[in-house]
Coordinates of C-alpha atoms in Angstrom, one line a residue:
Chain A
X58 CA 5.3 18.8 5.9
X59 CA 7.7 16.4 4.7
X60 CA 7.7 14.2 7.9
X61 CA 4.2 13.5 7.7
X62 CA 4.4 12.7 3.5
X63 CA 7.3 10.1 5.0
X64 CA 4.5 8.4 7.4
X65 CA 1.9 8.3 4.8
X66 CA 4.6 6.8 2.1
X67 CA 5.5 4.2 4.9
X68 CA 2.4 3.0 5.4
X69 CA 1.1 2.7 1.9
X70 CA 4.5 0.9 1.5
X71 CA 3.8 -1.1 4.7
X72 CA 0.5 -3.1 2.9
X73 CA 2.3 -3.2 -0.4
X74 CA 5.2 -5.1 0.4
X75 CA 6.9 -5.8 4.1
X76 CA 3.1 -6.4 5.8
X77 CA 1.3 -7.7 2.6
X78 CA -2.1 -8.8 3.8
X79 CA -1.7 -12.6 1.7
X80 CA 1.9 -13.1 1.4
X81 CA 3.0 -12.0 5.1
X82 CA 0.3 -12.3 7.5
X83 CA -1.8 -14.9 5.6
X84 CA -4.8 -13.0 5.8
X85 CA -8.4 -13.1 3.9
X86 CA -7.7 -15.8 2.8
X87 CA -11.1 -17.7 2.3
X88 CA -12.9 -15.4 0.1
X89 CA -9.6 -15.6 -1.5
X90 CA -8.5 -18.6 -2.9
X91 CA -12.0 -19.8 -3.9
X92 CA -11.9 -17.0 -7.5
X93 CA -8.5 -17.0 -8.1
X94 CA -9.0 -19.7 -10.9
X95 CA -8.2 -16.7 -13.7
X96 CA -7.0 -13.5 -13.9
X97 CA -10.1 -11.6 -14.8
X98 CA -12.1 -13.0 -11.5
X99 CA -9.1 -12.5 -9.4
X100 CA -9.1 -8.6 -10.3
X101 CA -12.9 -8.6 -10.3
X102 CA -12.4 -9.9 -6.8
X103 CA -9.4 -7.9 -5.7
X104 CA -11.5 -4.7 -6.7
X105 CA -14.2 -5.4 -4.6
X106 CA -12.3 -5.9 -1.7
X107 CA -10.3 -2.6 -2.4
X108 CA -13.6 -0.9 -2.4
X109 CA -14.9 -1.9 0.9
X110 CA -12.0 -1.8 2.6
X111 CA -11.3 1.8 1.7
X112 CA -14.8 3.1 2.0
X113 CA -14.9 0.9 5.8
X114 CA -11.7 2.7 7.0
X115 CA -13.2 6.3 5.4
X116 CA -16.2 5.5 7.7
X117 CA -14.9 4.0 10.7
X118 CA -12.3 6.6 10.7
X119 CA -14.4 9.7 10.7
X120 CA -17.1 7.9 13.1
X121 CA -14.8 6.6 15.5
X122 CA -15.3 9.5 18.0
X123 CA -18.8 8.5 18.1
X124 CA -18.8 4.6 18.4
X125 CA -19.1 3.2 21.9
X126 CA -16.3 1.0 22.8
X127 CA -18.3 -2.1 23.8
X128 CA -20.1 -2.5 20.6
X129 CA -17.2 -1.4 18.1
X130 CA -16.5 -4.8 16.3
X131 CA -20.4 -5.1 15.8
X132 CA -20.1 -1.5 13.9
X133 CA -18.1 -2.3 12.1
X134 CA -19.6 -5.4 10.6
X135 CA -22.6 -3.4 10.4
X136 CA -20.3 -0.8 8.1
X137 CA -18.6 -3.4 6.0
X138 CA -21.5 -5.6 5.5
X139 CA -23.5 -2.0 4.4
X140 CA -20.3 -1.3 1.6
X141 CA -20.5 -5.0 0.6
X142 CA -24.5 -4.7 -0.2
X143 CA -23.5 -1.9 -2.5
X144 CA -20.9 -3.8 -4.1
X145 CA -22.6 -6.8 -4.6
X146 CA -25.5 -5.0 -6.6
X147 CA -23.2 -2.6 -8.0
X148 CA -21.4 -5.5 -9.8
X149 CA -24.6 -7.4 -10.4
X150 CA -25.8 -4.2 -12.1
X151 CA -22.9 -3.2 -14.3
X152 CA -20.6 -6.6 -15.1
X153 CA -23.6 -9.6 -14.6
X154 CA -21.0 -12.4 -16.0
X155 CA -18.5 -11.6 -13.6
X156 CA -21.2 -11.1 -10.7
X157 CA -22.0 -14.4 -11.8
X158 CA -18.8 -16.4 -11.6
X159 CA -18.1 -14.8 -8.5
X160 CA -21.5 -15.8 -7.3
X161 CA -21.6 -16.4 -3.1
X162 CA -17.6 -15.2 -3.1
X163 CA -19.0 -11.6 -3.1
X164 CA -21.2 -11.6 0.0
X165 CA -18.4 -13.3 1.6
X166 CA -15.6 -10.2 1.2
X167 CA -17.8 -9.5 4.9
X168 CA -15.6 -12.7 6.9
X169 CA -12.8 -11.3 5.2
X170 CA -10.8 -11.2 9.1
X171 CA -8.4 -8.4 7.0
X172 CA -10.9 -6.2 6.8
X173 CA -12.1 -6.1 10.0
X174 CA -8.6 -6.4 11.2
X175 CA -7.6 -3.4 9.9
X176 CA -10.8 -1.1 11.0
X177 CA -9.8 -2.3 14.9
X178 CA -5.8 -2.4 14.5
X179 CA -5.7 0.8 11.9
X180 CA -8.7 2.8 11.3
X181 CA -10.0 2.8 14.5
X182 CA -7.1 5.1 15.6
X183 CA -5.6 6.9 13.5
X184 CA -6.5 10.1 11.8
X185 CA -9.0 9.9 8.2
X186 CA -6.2 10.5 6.0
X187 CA -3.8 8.2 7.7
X188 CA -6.8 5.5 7.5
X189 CA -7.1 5.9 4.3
X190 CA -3.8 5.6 2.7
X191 CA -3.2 2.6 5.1
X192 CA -6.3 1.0 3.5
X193 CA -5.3 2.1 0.4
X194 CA -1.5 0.2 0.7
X195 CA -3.3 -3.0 2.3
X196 CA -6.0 -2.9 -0.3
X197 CA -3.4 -2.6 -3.7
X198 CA -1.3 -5.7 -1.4
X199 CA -4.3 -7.6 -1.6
X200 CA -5.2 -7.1 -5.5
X201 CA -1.6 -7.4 -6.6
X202 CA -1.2 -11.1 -4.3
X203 CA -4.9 -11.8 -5.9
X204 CA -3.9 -11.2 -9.3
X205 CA -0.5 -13.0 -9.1
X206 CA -2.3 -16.1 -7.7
X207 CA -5.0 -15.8 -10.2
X208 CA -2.7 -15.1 -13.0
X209 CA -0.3 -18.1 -12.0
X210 CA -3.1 -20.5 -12.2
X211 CA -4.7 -19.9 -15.4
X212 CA -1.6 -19.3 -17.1
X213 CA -0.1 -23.1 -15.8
X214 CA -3.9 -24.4 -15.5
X215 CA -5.6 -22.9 -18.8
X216 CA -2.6 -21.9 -20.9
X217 CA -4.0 -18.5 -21.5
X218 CA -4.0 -15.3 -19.7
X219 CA -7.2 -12.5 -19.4
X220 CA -8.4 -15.7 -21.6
X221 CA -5.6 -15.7 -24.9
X222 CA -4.1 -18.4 -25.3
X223 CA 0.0 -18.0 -24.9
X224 CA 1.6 -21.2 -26.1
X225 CA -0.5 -22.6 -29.1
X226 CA -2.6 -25.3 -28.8
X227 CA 0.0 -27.6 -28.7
X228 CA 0.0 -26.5 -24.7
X229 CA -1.5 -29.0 -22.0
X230 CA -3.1 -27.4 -19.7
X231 CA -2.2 -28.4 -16.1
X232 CA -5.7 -28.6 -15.2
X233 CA -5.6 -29.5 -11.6
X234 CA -4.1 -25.8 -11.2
X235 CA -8.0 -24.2 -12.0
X236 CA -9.6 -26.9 -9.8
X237 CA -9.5 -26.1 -5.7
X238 CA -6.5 -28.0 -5.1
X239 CA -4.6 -25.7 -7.1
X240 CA -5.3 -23.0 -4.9
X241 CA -3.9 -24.5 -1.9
X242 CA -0.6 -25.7 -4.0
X243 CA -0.1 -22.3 -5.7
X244 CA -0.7 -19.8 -2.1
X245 CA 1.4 -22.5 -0.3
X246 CA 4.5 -22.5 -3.2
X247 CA 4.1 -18.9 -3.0
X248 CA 4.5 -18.9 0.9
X249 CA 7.4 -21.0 0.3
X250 CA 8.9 -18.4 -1.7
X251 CA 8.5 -15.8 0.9
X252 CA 10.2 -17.9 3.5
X253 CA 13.2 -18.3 1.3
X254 CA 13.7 -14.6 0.3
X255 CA 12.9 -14.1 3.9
X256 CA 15.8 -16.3 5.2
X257 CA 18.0 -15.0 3.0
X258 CA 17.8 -11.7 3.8
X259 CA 18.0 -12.5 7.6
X260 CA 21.4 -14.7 6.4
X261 CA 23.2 -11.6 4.5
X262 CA 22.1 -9.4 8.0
X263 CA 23.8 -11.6 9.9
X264 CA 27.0 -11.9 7.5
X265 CA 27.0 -7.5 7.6
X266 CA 27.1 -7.6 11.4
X267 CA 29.7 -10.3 11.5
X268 CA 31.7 -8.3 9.3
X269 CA 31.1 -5.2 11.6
X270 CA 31.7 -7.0 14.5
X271 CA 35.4 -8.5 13.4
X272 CA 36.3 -4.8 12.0
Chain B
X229 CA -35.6 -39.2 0.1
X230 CA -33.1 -40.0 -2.9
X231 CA -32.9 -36.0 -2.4
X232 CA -31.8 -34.9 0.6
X233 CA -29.1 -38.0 0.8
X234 CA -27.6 -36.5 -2.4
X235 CA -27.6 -32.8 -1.0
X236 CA -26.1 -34.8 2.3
X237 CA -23.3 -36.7 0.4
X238 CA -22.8 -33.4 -2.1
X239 CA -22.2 -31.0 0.9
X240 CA -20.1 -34.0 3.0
X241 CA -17.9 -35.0 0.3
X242 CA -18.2 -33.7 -3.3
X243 CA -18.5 -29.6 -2.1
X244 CA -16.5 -30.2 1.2
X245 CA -16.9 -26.7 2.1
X246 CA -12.9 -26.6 3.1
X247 CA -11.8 -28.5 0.4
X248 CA -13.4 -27.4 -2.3
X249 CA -15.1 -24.1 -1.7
X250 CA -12.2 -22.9 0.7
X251 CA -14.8 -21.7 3.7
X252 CA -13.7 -21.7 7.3
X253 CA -9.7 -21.6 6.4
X254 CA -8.8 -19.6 9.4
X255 CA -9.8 -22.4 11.6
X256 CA -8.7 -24.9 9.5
X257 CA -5.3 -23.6 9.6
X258 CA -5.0 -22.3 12.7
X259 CA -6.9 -25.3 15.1
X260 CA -6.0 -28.4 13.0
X261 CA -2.6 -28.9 15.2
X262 CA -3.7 -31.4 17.3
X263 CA -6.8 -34.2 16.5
X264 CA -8.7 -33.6 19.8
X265 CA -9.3 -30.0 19.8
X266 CA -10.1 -30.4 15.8
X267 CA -12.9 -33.1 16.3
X268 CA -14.3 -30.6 19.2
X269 CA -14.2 -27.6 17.2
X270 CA -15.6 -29.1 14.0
X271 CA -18.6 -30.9 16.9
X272 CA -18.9 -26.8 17.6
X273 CA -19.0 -26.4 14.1
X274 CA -22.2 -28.5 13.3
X275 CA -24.2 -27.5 16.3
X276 CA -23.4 -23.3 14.6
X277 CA -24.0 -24.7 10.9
X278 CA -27.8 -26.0 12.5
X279 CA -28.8 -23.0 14.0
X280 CA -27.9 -20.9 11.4
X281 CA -29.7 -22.7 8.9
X282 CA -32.6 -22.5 11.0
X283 CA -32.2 -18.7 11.0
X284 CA -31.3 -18.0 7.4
X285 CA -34.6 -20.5 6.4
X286 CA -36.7 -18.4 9.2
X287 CA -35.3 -14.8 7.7
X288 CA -35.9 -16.0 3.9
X289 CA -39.0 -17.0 4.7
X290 CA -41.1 -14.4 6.7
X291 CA -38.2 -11.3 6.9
X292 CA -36.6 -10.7 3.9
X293 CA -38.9 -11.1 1.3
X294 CA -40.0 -7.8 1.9
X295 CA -36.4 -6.2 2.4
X296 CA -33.9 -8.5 0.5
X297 CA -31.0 -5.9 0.1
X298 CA -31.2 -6.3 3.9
X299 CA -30.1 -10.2 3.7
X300 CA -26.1 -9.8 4.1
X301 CA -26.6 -7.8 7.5
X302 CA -29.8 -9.5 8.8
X303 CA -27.9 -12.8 8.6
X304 CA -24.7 -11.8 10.3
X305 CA -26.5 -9.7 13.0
X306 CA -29.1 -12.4 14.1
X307 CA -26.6 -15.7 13.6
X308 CA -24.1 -13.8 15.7
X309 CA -27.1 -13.3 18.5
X310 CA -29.0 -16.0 18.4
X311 CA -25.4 -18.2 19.0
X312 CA -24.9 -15.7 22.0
X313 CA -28.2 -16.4 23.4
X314 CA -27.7 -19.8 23.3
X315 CA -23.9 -19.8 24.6
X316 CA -25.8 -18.1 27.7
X317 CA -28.2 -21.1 27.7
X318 CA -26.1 -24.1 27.5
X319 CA -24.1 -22.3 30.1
X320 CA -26.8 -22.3 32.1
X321 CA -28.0 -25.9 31.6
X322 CA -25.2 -27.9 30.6
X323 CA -21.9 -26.7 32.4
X324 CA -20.3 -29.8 30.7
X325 CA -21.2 -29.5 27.6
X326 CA -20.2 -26.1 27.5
X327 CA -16.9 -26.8 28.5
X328 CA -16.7 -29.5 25.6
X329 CA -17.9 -26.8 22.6
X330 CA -18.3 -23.8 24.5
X331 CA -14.9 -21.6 24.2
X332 CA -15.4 -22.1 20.1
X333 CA -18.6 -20.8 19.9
X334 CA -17.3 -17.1 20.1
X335 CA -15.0 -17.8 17.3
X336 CA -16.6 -19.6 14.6
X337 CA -20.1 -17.1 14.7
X338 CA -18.8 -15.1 12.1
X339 CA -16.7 -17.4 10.3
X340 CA -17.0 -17.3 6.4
X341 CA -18.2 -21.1 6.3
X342 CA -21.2 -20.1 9.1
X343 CA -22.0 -17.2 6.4
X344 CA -21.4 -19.0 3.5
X345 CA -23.6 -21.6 4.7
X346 CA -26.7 -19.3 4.7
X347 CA -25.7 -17.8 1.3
X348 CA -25.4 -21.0 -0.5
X349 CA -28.8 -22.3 1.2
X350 CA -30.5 -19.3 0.0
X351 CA -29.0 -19.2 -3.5
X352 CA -30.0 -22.7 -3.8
X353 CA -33.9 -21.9 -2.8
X354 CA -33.3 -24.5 -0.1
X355 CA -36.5 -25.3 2.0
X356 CA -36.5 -26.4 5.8
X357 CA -35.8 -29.8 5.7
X358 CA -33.3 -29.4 2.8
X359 CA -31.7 -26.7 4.5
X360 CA -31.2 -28.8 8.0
X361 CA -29.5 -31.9 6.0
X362 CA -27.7 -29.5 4.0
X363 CA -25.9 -27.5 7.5
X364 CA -25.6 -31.3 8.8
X365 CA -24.0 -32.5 5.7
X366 CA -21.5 -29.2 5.4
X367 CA -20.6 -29.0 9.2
X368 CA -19.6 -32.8 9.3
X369 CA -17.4 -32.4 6.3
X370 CA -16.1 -29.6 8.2
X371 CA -15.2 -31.8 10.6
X372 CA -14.1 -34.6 8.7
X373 CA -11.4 -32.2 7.0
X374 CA -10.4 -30.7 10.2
X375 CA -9.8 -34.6 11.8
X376 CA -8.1 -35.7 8.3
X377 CA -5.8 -32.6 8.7
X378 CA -4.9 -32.6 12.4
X379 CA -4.0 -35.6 12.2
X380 CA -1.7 -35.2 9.1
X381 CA -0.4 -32.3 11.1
X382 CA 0.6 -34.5 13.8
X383 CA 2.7 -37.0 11.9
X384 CA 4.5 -34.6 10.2
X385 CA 5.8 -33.4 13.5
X386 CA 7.7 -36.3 13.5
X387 CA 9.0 -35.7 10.2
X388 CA 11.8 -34.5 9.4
X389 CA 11.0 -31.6 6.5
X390 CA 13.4 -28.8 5.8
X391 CA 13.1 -25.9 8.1
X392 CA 12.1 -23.0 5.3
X393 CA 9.1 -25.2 4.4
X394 CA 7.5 -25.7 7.8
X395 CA 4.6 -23.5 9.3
X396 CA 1.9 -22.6 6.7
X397 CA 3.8 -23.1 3.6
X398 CA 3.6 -26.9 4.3
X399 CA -0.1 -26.6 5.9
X400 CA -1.1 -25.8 2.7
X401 CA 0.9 -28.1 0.6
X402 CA -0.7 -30.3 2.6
X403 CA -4.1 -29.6 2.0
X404 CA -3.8 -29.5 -1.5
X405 CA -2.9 -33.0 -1.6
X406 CA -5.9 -34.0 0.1
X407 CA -8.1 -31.9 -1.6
X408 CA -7.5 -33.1 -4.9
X409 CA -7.7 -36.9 -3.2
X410 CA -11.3 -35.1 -2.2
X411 CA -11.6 -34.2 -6.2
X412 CA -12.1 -38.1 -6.6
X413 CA -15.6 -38.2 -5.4
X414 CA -16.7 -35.3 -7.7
X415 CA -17.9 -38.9 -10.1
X416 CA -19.9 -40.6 -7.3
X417 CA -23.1 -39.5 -8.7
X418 CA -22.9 -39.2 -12.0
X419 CA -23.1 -42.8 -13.5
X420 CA -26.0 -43.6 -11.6

């Protein structure tokens, strides 16, 4: 079935990179922003997430022959708010520092709109396998635009990265980047970023089809 | 007395819930365009943050001390309905007033501020009355960031910034700035 391996490939692709749930759409991003202050939280956090999301879509997937229409979206809180309870003792169980640091942030993953996005745009429609590779692509999106953020900030706010120091302690740490303000600065630089790489790539289309069009 | 103004000032200022604990983003980014709808949204937003402060202190209190891995759902399922039920009312009652707040109710029920709200009263063993100034304080800095925003947003219509920087990049430059202008009142209580 090498057709069908394509689809799945495309759509795991899809949440990596071209429809990356942070960087492209801007999604999720409240529970977001709030732990990315280091690397370790910003994993701790993007794991989470992967979690629920993947076990919501498994679920939602497989019961969506049997959930009325006019009460889906409630379901489905129901569902991701049940996965989140797990996680949130799960973590409090086995890592109690992080669970700690992360504190409110965990109970929160629940108003992540990705999440819920994705059970009524993706998992809500498609097949259980196709639902969970989607989640699986939009989930490892997330964690990898989590752990850049989080990494950028402690490495320009702290000096250090997963907590060692990198320059010597002759570094000075651009503390504003840990506070809240650096959240905002770092997503929107990042954004910024996007836009250009974007751009450009829309500029060298145009200059191939100019080509074509004169030859 | 001395208190409740300082959980009042701490939620409205010092832990502006947008600024500085990053709840209720989606709205922030996506209504703050113009100042009118903003300062009726974040109204919306206060009258939401009450209620649910009266619910979370009413579950805490007689529901969930007997089931509390039940808390997450119990909050989200009887917010979401008890702002329903009284959508219906002031519907019924007040067609004005309904026009003013009403088409945001819908929206901000399940935002992550409402929820946060009713997590961080709980965390902090908040009673009734310390819960109530608590939603009051957080919902009006709410507001006060949406107002403070939109109307930022506005001017830089005007502006002239580069194309590749305008949309959300910028939005979120620009709320940056002011939150770490918000960063200045994180002293305000501790000399006295």
């Amino acid at each position: 079935m090498p057709k069908k391996r394509q689809d799945a490939a495309e759509e795991f692709l899809k949440g990596l990179w071209r429809d990356n749930p942070v960087f492209v759409q801007v999604l999720g991003m409240c529970p977001m922003l709030a732990v990315t202050n280091s690397a370790v939280n910003a994993l701790a956090m993007g794991g989470a997430t992967f979690f629920v999301l993947v076990a919501s879509s498994f679920l939602v997937s497989s019961l969506k022959r049997w959930i009325p229409k006019q009460v889906r979206i409630s379901t489905y809180i129901i569902i991701i708010a049940t996965f989140v309870t797990v996680t949130d003792f799960t973590l409090q169980a086995v890592v109690p520092v992080i669970h700690k640091e992360l504190g409110a942030f965990i109970p929160l993953i629940v108003a992540n709109c990705m999440i819920l996005g994705r059970q009524e745009a993706f998992a809500s429609k498609n097949t259980v396998s196709m639902a969970v590779v989607d989640a699986v692509g939009m989930a490892s999106g997330f964690l990898i635009a989590l752990f850049a953020l989080g990494s950028v900030r402690e490495i320009l706010g702290d000096g250090a990265l997963f907590g060692i120091s990198l320059f010597g302690p002759n570094f000075e740490p651009w503390v504003i980047m840990i506070l809240p303000p650096g959240g905002f600065l770092t997503l929107g630089l990042i954004l910024l970023f996007f836009n250009w790489l974007k751009e450009r790539k829309d500029r060298i289309v145009a200059r191939l089809d100019e080509m074509e069009a004169e030859v | 007395m001395n208190e409740l103004v300082w959980i009042f000032v701490s939620a409205l200022l010092i832990n502006n819930f947008v600024l500085a604990y990053f709840l209720g983003l989606c709205p922030f980014l996506g209504v703050s365009g113009r100042l009118q709808t903003s300062f009726r949204l974040g109204l919306a937003t206060v009258f939401v943050m009450l209620i649910t402060a009266l619910c979370s202190w009413f579950l805490n209190t007689y529901v969930l001390v007997h089931a509390p891995y039940l808390r997450l759902i119990s909050f989200i399922v009887v917010i979401a309905s008890t702002v329903q039920f009284i959508e219906m009312v002031i519907k019924k009652a007040s067609p004005a007033l309904f026009r003013a707040l009403g088409i945001f109710l819908p929206l901000i029920t399940t935002n992550c501020a409402i929820l946060g709200l009713a997590i961080f009263a709980t965390n902090k063993g908040y009673g009734f009355v310390e819960g109530m100034i608590y939603a009051l304080g957080a919902g009006l800095g709410f507001t006060l960031a949406l107002v403070l925003m939109a109307g930022l947003r506005e001017e830089s219509e005007m502006a002239e910034v580069p194309r590749l920087i305008r949309g959300t990049a910028m939005n979120l430059i620009i709320a940056g700035i002011l939150s770490m202008a918000f960063t200045g009142f994180a002293g305000l209580f501790s000399g006295a």
